[in-house]
Short mmCIF file of C-alpha atoms in Angstrom, two decimals:
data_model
loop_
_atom_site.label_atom_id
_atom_site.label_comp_id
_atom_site.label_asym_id
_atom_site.label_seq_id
_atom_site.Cartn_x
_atom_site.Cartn_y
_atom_site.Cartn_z
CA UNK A 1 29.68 10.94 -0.94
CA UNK A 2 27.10 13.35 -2.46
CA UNK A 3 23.61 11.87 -4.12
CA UNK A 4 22.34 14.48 -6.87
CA UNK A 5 18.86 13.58 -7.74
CA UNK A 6 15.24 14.51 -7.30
CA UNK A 7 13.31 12.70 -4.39
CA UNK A 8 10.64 11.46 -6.12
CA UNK A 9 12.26 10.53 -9.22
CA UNK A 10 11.75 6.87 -10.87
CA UNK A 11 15.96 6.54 -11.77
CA UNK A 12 17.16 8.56 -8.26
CA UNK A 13 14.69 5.55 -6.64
CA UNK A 14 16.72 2.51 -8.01
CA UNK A 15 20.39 3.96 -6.29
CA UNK A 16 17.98 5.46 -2.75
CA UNK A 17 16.48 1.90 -3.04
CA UNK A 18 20.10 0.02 -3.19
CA UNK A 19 22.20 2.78 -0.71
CA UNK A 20 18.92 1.24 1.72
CA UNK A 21 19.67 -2.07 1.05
CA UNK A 22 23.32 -1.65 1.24
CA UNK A 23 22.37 0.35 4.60
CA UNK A 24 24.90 2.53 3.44
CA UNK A 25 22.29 6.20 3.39
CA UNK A 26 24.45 7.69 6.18
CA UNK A 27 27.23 8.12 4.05
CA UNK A 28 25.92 10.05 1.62
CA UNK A 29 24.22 13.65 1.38
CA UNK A 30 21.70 14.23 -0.90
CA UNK A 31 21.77 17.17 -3.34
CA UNK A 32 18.33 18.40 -4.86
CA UNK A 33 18.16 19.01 -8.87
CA UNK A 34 14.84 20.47 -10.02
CA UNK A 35 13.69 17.37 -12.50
CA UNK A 36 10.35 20.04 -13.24
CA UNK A 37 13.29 23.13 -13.96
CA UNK A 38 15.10 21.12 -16.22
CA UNK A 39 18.10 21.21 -14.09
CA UNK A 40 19.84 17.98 -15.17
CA UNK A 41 20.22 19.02 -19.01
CA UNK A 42 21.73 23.03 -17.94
CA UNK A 43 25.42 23.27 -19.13
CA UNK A 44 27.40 23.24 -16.29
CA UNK A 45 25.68 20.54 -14.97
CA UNK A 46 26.10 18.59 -18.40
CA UNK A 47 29.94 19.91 -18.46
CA UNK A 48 30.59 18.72 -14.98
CA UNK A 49 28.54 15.92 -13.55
CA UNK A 50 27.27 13.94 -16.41
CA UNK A 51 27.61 14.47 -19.95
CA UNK A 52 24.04 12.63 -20.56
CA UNK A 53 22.47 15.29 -18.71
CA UNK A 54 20.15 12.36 -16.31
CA UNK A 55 19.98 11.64 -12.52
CA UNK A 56 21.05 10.26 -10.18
CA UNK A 57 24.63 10.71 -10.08
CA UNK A 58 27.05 9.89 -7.36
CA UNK A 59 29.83 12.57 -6.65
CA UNK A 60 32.51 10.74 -4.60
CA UNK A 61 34.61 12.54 -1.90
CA UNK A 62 37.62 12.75 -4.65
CA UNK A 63 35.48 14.49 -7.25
CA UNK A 64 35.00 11.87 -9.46
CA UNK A 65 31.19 11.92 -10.87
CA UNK A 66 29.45 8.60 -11.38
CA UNK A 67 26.59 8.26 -13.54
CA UNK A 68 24.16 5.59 -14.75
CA UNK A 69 21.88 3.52 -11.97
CA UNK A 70 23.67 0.62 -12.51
CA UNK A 71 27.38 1.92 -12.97
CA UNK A 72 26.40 3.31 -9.33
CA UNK A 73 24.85 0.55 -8.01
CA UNK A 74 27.76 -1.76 -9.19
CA UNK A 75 29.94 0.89 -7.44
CA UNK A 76 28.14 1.02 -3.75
CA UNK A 77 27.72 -2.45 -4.21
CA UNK A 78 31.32 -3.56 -4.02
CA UNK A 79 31.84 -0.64 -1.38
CA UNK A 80 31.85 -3.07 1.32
CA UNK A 81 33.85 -6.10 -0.69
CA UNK A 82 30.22 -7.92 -0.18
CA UNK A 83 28.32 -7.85 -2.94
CA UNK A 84 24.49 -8.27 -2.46
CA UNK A 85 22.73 -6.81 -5.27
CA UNK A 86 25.06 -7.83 -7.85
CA UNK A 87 26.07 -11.06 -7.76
CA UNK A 88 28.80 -13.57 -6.55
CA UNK A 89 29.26 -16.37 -9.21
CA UNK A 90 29.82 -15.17 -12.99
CA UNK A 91 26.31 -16.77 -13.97
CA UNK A 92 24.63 -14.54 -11.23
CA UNK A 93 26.66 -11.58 -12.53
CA UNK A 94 25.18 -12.55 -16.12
CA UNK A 95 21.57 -12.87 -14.92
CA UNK A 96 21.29 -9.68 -12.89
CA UNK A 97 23.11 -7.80 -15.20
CA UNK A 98 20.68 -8.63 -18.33
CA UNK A 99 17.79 -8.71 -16.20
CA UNK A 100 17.74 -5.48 -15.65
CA UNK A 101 19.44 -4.50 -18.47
CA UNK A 102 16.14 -6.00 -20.15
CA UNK A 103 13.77 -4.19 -17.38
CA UNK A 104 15.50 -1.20 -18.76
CA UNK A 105 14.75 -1.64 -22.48
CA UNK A 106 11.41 -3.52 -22.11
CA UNK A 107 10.23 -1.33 -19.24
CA UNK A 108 11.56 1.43 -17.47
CA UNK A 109 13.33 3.27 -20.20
CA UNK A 110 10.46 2.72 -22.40
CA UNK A 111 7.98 4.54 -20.12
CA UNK A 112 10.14 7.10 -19.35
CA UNK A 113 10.32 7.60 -23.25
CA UNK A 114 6.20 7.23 -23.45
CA UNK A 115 6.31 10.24 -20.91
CA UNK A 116 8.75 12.76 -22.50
CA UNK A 117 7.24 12.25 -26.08
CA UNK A 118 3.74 11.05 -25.85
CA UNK A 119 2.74 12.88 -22.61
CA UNK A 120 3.19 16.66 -21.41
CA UNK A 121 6.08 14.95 -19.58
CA UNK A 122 8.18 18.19 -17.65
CA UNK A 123 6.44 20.96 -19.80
CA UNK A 124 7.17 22.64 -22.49
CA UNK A 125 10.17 24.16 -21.22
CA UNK A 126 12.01 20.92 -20.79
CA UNK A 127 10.37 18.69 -23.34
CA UNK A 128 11.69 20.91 -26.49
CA UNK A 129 11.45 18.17 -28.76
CA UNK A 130 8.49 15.45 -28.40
CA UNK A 131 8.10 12.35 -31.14
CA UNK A 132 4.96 11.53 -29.99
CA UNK A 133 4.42 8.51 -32.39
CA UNK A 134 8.01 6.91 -31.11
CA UNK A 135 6.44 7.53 -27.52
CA UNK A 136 3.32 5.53 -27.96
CA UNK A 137 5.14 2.61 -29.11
CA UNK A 138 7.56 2.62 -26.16
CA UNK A 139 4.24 2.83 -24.17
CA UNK A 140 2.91 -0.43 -26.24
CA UNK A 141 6.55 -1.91 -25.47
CA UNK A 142 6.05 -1.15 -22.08
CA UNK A 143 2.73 -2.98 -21.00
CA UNK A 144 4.63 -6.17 -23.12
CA UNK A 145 7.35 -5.87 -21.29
CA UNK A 146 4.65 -5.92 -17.90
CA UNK A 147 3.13 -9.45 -19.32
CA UNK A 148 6.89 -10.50 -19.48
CA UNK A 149 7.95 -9.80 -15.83
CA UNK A 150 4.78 -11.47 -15.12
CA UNK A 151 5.73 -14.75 -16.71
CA UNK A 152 8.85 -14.42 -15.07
CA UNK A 153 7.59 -13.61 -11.85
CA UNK A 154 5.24 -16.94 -12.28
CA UNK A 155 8.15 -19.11 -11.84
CA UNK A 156 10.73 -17.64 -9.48
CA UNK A 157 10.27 -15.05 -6.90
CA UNK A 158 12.54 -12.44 -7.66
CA UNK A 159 13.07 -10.98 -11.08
CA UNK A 160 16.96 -12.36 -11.61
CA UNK A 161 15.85 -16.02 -9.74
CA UNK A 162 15.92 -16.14 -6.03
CA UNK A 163 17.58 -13.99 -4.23
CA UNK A 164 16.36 -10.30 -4.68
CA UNK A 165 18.77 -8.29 -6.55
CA UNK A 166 19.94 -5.00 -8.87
CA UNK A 167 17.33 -6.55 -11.48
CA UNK A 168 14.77 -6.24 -8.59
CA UNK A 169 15.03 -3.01 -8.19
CA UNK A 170 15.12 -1.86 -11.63
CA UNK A 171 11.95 -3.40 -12.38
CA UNK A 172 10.67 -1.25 -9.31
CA UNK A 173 11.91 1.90 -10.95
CA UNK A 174 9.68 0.36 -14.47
CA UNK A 175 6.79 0.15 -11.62
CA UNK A 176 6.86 3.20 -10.26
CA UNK A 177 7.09 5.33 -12.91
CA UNK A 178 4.53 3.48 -14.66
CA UNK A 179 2.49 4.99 -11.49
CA UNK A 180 3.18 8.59 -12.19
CA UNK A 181 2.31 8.13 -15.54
CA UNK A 182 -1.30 6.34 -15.12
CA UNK A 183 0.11 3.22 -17.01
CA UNK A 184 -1.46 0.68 -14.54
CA UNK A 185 -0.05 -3.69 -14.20
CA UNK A 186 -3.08 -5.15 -16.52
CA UNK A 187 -5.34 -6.68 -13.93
CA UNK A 188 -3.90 -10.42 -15.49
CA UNK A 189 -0.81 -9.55 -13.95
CA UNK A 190 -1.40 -11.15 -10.48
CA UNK A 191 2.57 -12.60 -9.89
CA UNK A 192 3.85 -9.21 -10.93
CA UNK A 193 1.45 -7.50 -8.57
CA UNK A 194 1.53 -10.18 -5.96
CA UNK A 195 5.91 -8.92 -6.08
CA UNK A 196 5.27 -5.68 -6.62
CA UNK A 197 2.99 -5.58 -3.43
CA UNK A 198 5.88 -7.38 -1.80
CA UNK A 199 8.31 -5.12 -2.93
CA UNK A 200 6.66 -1.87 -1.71
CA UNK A 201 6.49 -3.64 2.33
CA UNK A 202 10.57 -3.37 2.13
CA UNK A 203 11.66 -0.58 3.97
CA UNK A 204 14.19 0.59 1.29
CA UNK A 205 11.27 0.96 -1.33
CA UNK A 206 9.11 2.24 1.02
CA UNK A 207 10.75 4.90 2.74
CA UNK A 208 13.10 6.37 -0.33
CA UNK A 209 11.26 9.34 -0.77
CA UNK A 210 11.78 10.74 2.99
CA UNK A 211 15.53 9.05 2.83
CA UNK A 212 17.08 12.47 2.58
CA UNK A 213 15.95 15.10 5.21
CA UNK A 214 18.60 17.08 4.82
CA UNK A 215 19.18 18.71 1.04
CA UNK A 216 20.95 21.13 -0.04
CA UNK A 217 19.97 22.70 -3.38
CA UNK A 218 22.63 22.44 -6.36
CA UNK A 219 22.85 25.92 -7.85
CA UNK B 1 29.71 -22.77 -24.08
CA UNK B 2 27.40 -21.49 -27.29
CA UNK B 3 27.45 -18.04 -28.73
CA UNK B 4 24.52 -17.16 -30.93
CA UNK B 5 25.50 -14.29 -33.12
CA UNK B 6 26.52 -13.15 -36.40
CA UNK B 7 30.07 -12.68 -37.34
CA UNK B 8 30.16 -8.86 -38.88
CA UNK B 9 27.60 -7.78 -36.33
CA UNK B 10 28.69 -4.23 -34.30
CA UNK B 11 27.17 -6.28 -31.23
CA UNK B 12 28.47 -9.75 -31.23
CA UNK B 13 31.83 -7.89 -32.09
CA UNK B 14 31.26 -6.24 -28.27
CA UNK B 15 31.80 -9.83 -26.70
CA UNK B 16 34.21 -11.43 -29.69
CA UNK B 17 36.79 -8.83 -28.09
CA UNK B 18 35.60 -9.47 -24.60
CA UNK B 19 36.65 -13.16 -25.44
CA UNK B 20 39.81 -12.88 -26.99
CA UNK B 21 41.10 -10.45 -24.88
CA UNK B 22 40.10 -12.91 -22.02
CA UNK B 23 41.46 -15.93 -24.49
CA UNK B 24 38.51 -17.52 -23.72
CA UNK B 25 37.48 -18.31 -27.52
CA UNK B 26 38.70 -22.41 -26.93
CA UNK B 27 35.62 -22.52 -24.75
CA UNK B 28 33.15 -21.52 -27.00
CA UNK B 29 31.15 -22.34 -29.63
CA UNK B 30 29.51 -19.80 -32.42
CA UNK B 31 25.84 -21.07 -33.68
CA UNK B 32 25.27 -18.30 -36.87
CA UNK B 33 21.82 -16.46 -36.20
CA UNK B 34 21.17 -14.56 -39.97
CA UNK B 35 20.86 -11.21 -38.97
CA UNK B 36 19.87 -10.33 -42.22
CA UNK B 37 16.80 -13.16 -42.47
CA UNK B 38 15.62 -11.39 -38.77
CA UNK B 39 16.25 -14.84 -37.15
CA UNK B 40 16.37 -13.06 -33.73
CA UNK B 41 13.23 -11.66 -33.86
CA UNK B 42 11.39 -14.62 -34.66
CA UNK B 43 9.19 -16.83 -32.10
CA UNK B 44 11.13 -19.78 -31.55
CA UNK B 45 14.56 -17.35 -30.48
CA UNK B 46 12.57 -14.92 -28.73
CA UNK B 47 10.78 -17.45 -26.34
CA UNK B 48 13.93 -19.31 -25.56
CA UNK B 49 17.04 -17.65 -26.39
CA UNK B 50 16.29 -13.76 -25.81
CA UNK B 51 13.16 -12.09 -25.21
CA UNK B 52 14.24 -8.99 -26.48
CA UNK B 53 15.52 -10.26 -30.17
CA UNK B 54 19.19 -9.16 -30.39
CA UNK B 55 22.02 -10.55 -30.50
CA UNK B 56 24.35 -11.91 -29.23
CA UNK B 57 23.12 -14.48 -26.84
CA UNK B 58 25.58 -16.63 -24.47
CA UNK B 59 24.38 -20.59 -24.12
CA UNK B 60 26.08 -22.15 -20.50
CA UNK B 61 26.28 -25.67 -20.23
CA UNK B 62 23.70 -26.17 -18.13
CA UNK B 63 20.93 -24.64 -20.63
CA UNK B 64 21.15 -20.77 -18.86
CA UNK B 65 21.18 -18.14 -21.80
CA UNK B 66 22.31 -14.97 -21.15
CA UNK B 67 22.06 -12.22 -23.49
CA UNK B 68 23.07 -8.38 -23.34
CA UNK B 69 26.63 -7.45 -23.62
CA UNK B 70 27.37 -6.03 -20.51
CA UNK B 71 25.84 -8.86 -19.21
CA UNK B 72 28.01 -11.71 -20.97
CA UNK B 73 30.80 -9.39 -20.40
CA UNK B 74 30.41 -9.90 -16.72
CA UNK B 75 30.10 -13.39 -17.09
CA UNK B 76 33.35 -14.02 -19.03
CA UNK B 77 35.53 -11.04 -16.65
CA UNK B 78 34.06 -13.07 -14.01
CA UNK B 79 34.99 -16.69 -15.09
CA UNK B 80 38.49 -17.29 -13.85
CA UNK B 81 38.10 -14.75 -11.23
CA UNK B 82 40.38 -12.46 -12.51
CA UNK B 83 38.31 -9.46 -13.96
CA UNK B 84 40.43 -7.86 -16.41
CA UNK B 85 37.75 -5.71 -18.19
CA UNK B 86 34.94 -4.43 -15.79
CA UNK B 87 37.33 -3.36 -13.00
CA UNK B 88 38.65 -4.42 -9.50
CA UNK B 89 38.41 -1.89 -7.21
CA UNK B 90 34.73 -0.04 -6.71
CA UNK B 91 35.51 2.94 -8.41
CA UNK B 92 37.12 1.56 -11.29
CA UNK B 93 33.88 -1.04 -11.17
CA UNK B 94 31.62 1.95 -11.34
CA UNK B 95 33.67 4.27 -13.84
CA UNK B 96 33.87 1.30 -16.16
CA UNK B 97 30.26 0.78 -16.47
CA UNK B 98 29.54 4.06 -16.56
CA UNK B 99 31.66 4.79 -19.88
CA UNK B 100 30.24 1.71 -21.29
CA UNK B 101 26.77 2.44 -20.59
CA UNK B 102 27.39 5.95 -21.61
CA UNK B 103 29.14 4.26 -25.09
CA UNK B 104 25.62 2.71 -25.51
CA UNK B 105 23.51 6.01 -24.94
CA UNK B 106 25.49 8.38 -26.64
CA UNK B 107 27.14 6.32 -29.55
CA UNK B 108 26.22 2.71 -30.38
CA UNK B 109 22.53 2.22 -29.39
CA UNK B 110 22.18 6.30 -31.09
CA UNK B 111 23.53 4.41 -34.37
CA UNK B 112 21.85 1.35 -34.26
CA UNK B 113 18.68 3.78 -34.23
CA UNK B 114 19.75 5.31 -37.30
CA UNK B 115 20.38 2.53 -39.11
CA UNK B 116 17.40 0.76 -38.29
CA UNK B 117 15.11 3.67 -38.74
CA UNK B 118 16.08 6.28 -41.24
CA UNK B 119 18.09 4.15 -44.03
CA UNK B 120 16.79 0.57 -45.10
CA UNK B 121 18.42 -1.41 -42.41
CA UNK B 122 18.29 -4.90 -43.23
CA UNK B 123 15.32 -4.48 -45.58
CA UNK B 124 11.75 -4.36 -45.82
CA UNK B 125 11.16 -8.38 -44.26
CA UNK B 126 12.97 -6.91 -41.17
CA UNK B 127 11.95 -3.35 -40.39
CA UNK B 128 8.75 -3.50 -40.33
CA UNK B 129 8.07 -0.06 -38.47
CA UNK B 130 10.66 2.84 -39.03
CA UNK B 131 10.54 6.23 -37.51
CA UNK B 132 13.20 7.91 -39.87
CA UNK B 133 12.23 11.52 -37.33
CA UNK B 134 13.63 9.56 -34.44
CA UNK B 135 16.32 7.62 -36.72
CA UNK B 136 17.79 10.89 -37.96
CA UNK B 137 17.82 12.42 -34.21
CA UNK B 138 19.63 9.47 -32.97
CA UNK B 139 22.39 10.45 -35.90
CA UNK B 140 23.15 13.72 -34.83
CA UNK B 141 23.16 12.30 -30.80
CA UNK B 142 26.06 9.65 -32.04
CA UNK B 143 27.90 12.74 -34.13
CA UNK B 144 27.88 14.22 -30.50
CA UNK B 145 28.79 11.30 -28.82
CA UNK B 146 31.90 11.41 -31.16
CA UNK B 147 32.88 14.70 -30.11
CA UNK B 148 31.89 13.30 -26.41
CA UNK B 149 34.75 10.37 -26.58
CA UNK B 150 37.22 12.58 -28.47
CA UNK B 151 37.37 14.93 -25.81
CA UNK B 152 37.68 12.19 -23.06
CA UNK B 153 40.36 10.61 -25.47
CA UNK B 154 42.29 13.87 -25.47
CA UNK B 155 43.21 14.01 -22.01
CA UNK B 156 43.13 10.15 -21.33
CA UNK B 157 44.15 7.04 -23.03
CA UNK B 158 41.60 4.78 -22.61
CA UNK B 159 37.45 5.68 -22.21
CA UNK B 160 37.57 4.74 -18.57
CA UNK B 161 41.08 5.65 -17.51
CA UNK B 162 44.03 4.32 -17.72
CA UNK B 163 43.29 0.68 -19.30
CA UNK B 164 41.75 -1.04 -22.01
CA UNK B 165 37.92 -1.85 -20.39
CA UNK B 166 34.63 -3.18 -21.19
CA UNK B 167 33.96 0.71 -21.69
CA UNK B 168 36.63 0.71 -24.47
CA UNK B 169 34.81 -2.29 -26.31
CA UNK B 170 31.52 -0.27 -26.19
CA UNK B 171 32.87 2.92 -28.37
CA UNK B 172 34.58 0.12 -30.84
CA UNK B 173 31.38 -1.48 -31.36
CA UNK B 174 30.06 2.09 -31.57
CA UNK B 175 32.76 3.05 -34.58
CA UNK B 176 32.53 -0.54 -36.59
CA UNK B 177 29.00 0.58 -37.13
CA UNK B 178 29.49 3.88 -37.53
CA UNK B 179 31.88 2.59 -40.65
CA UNK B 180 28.97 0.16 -41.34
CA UNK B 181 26.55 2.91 -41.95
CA UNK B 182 28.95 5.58 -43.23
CA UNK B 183 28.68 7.48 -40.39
CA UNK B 184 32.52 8.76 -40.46
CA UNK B 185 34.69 9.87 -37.49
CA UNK B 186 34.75 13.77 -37.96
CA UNK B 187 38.45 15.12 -39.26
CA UNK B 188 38.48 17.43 -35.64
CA UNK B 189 38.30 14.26 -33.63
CA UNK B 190 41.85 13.26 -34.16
CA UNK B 191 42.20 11.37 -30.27
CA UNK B 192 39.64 9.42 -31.17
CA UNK B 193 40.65 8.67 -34.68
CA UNK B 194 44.05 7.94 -32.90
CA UNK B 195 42.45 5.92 -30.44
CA UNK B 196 40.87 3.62 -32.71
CA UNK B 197 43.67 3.28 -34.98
CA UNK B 198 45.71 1.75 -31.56
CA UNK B 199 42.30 -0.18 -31.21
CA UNK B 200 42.50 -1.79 -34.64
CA UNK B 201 46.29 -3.30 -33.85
CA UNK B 202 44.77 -5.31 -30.61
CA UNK B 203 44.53 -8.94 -31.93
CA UNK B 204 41.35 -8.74 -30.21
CA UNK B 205 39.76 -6.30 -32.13
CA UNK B 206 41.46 -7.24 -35.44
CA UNK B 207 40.35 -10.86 -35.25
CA UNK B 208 36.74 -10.89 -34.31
CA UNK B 209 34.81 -11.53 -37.29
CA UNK B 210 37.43 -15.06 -38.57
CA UNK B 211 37.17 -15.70 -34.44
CA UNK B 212 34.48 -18.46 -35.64
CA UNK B 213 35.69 -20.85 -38.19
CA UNK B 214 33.81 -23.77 -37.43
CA UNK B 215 29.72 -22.10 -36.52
CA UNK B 216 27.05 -23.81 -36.95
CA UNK B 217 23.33 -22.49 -38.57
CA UNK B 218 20.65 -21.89 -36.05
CA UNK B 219 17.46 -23.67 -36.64
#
């Protein structure tokens, strides 16, 4: 299987962060596209790999492109016929899946919006259209959505109840590129920092940056 | 089991069809949530049902509410163990939700947007903040996204592959609110036209708003 993504990359960091827990990473070669070049939204890549023109996406060995954190993570998930980040019974199914389906909308997605309209984001080569008003509301959306995860993180120890899970990780992905983009936890956040700081002393979260050594670049 | 929705909804249709086609609709019981009186957005729902305010919202037995459509679609496929409508095998699993997810993107999210944002929507009481910039982008994305499916339509006949999926449900949520807003199917598109024509004979599909004779008002 082939990876193409960008190490450092908040959405390439949710699938690094499951192939980790899956403890699947030697299976799969990474292939570098230039996030700061724009790379993901050039035509061929758009024509071929994924129409949405985002990363990561999963090539597997019969040429068929996957796309979408979660449509990959469901995918490497079942790889093994244990599923670990997904669910067993239909009501964990249901929780993980809208658990971070709502750390998508209330947090991840939103900053990621706050940076390509609000912010410089990639430059003005990349960001040719910016709404900067739309951003700063995603941002607002955002640091609710933090107070949120907090609450829920009050109560249970893992964002989908207690087992960690895909919901986990997607709320890592909110995390970290709430990092890059200087958009800190409020300081009344203590459970969501409290798992956050438990999150990062996993080895999958913590070593996904180095995970692939060996790149090749995607022309 | 409770479903809290409204009947003509482009969402609650999403997991209507997910229930017929998994004749599941015995089981459950519709509580009306008036879209057009922003019930989902206020306090009460948001703090219990869904924190993010849409609809529709699945009720278990045991008090667990699960909202998102993806998610509650994972919860029914799940339910007798035979998924019929997110996929089997891993790459059908992944494929599946990434057409669906893509249907959401690049088509149904793109036209909730538009309504909500750059026509009256359901009214000055509900939209109380409109970005009609952003509203009109996200028409022009879904015109796209048309052009997207039709051409995956063309040389397939189903959005996933070879069978009716969860992705399939996604673009016919996407096209009852296209019709909603008056947002037709371009004339060039003629697979997808074609395709939704063969969509609008499935019982499923034909059936979803009557689906709930008996509801009951939400409080």
């Amino acid at each position: 299987m082939k990876i193409y993504d960008w190490p450092t990359g908040p959405y390439p960091a949710r699938v690094r962060i499951a192939l980790a827990e899956k403890n699947l990473q030697s299976r799969v070669q990474f292939v570098s596209v230039n996030l700061w070049k724009g790379e993901r939204k050039r035509p061929d890549f758009v024509a071929k790999k994924n129409y949405s023109g985002t990363l990561p996406v999963l090539e597997l060995d019969d040429g068929t492109f996957i796309a979408e954190c979660t449509a990959i993570t469901e995918y490497l998930d079942a790889l093994d016929g244990a599923p670990t980040l997904t669910g067993g019974t239909p009501r964990e199914k249901g929780l993980i899946h809208m658990m971070s389906k709502r750390a998508e909308l209330e947090l991840l997605d939103a900053i990621s919006v706050y940076f390509h309209h609000a912010t410089p984001g990639l430059g003005p080569d990349v960001e040719i259209y910016q709404n900067a008003e739309w951003g700063f509301r995603q941002r607002d959306k955002a640091l609710r959505g933090m107070h949120y995860f907090n609450a829920i993180l009050e109560r249970q120890p893992f964002v989908a109840g207690e087992v960690f899970s895909m919901a986990d990780i997607t709320v890592i992905g909110g995390l970290i590129f709430a990092g890059l983009v200087n958009l800190p936890v409020p300081a009344e956040c203590e459970a969501l920092q409290a798992w956050y700081a438990r999150m990062q002393e996993r080895s999958s979260v913590k070593n996904r940056v180095t995970m692939s050594e060996s790149t090749e670049a995607c022309v």
